[in-house]
PDB file of C-alpha atoms in Angstrom:
ATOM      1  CA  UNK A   1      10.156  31.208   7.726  1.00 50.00           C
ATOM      2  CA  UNK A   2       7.643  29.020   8.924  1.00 50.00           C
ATOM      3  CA  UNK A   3       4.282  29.547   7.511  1.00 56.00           C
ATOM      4  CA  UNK A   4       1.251  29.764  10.330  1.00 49.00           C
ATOM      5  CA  UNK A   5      -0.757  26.803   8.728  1.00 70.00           C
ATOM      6  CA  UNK A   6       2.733  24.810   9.100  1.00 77.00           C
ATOM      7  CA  UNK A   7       1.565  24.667  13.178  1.00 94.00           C
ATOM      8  CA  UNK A   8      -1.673  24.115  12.236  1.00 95.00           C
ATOM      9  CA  UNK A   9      -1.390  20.839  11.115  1.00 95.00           C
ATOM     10  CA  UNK A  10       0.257  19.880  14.563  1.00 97.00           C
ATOM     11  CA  UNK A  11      -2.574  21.564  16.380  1.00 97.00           C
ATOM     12  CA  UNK A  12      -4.673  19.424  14.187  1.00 97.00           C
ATOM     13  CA  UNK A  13      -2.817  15.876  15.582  1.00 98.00           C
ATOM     14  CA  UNK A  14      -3.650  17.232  19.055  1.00 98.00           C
ATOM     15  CA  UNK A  15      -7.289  16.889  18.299  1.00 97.00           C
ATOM     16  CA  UNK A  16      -7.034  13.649  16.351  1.00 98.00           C
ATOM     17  CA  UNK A  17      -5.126  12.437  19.286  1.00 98.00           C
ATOM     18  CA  UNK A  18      -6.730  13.375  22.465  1.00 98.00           C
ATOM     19  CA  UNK A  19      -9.997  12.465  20.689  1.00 98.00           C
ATOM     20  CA  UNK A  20      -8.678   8.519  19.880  1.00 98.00           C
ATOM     21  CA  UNK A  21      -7.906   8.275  23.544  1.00 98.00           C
ATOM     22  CA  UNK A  22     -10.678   9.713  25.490  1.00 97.00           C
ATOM     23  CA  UNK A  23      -9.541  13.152  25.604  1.00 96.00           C
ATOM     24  CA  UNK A  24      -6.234  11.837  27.985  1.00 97.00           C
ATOM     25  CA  UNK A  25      -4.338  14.581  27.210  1.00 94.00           C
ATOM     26  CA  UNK A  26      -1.325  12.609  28.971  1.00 95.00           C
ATOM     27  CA  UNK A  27      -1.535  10.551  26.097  1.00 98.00           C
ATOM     28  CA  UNK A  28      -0.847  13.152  23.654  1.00 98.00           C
ATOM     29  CA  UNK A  29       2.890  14.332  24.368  1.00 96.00           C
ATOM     30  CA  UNK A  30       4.810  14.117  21.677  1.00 96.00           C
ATOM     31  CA  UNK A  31       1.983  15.366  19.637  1.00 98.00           C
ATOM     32  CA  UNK A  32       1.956  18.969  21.924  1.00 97.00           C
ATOM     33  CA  UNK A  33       5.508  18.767  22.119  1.00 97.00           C
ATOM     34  CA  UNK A  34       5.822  18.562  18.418  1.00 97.00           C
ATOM     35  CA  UNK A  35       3.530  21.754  18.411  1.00 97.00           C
ATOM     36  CA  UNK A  36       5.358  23.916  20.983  1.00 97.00           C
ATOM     37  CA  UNK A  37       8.417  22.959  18.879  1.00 97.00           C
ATOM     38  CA  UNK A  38       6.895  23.924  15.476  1.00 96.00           C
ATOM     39  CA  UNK A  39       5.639  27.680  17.272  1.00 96.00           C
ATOM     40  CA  UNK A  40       9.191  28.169  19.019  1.00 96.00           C
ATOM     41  CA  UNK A  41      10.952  28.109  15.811  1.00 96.00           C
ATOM     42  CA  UNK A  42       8.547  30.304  14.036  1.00 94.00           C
ATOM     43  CA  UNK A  43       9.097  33.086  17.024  1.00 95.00           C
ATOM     44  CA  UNK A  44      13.016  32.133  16.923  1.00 95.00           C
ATOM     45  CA  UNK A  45      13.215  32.147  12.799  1.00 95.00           C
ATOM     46  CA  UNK A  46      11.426  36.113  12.868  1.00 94.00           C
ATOM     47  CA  UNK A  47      13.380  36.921  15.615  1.00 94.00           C
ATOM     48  CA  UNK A  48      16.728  35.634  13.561  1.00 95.00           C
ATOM     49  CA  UNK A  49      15.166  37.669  10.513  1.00 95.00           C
ATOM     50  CA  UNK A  50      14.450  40.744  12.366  1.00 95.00           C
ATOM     51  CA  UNK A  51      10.894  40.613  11.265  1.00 93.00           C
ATOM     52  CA  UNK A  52       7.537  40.308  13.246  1.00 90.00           C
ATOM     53  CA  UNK A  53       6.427  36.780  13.815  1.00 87.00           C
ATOM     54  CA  UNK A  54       3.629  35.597  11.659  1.00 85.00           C
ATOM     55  CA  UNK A  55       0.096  35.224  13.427  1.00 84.00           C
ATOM     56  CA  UNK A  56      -0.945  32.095  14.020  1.00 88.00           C
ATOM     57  CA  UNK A  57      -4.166  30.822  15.990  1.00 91.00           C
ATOM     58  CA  UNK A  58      -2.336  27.261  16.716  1.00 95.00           C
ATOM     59  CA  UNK A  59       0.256  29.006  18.599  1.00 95.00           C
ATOM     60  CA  UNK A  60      -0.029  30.364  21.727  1.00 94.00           C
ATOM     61  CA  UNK A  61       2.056  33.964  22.857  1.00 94.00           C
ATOM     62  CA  UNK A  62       6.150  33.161  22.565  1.00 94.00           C
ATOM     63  CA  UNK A  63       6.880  33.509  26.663  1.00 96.00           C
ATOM     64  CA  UNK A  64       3.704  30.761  26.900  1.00 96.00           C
ATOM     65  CA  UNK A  65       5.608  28.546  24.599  1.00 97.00           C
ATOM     66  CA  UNK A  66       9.583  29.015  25.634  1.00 96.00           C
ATOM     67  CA  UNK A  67       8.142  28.570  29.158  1.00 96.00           C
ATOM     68  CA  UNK A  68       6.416  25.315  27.899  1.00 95.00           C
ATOM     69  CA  UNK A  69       9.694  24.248  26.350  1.00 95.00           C
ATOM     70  CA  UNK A  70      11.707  24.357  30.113  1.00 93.00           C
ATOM     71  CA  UNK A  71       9.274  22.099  30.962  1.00 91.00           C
ATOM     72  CA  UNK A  72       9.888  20.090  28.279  1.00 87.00           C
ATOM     73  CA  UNK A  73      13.385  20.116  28.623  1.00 84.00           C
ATOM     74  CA  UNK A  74      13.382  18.773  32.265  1.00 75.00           C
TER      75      UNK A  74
END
């Protein structure tokens, strides 16, 4: 199961990112997708296990980020 640092370092290349380009967030994408990816399968990998998903202050609550990840998807 992922670990909740494991997001953190993608949180982390959010920052670094939207800080190299002026705080554009539209230039940071792939970056927050790569985040919202990381926190979906640490909700989906506890929900496989039966367990409680770890807490993790990168990710936001799982319907925030499986909504997130339609929008992604279209």
């Amino acid at each position: 199961m992922p670990q909740p640092q494991d997001c953190q370092a993608e949180a982390c290349e959010i920052q670094s990112c939207i800080q190299r380009n002026n705080y554009d967030e539209s230039k940071c994408q792939s970056q927050i997708f790569a985040l919202y990816k990381c926190c979906l399968n640490m909700y989906q990998t506890a929900e496989k296990e039966g367990t409680k998903p770890p807490e993790s202050s990168a990710c936001p609550l799982k319907e925030i980020v499986e909504r997130r990840m339609k929008r992604f998807e279209k």
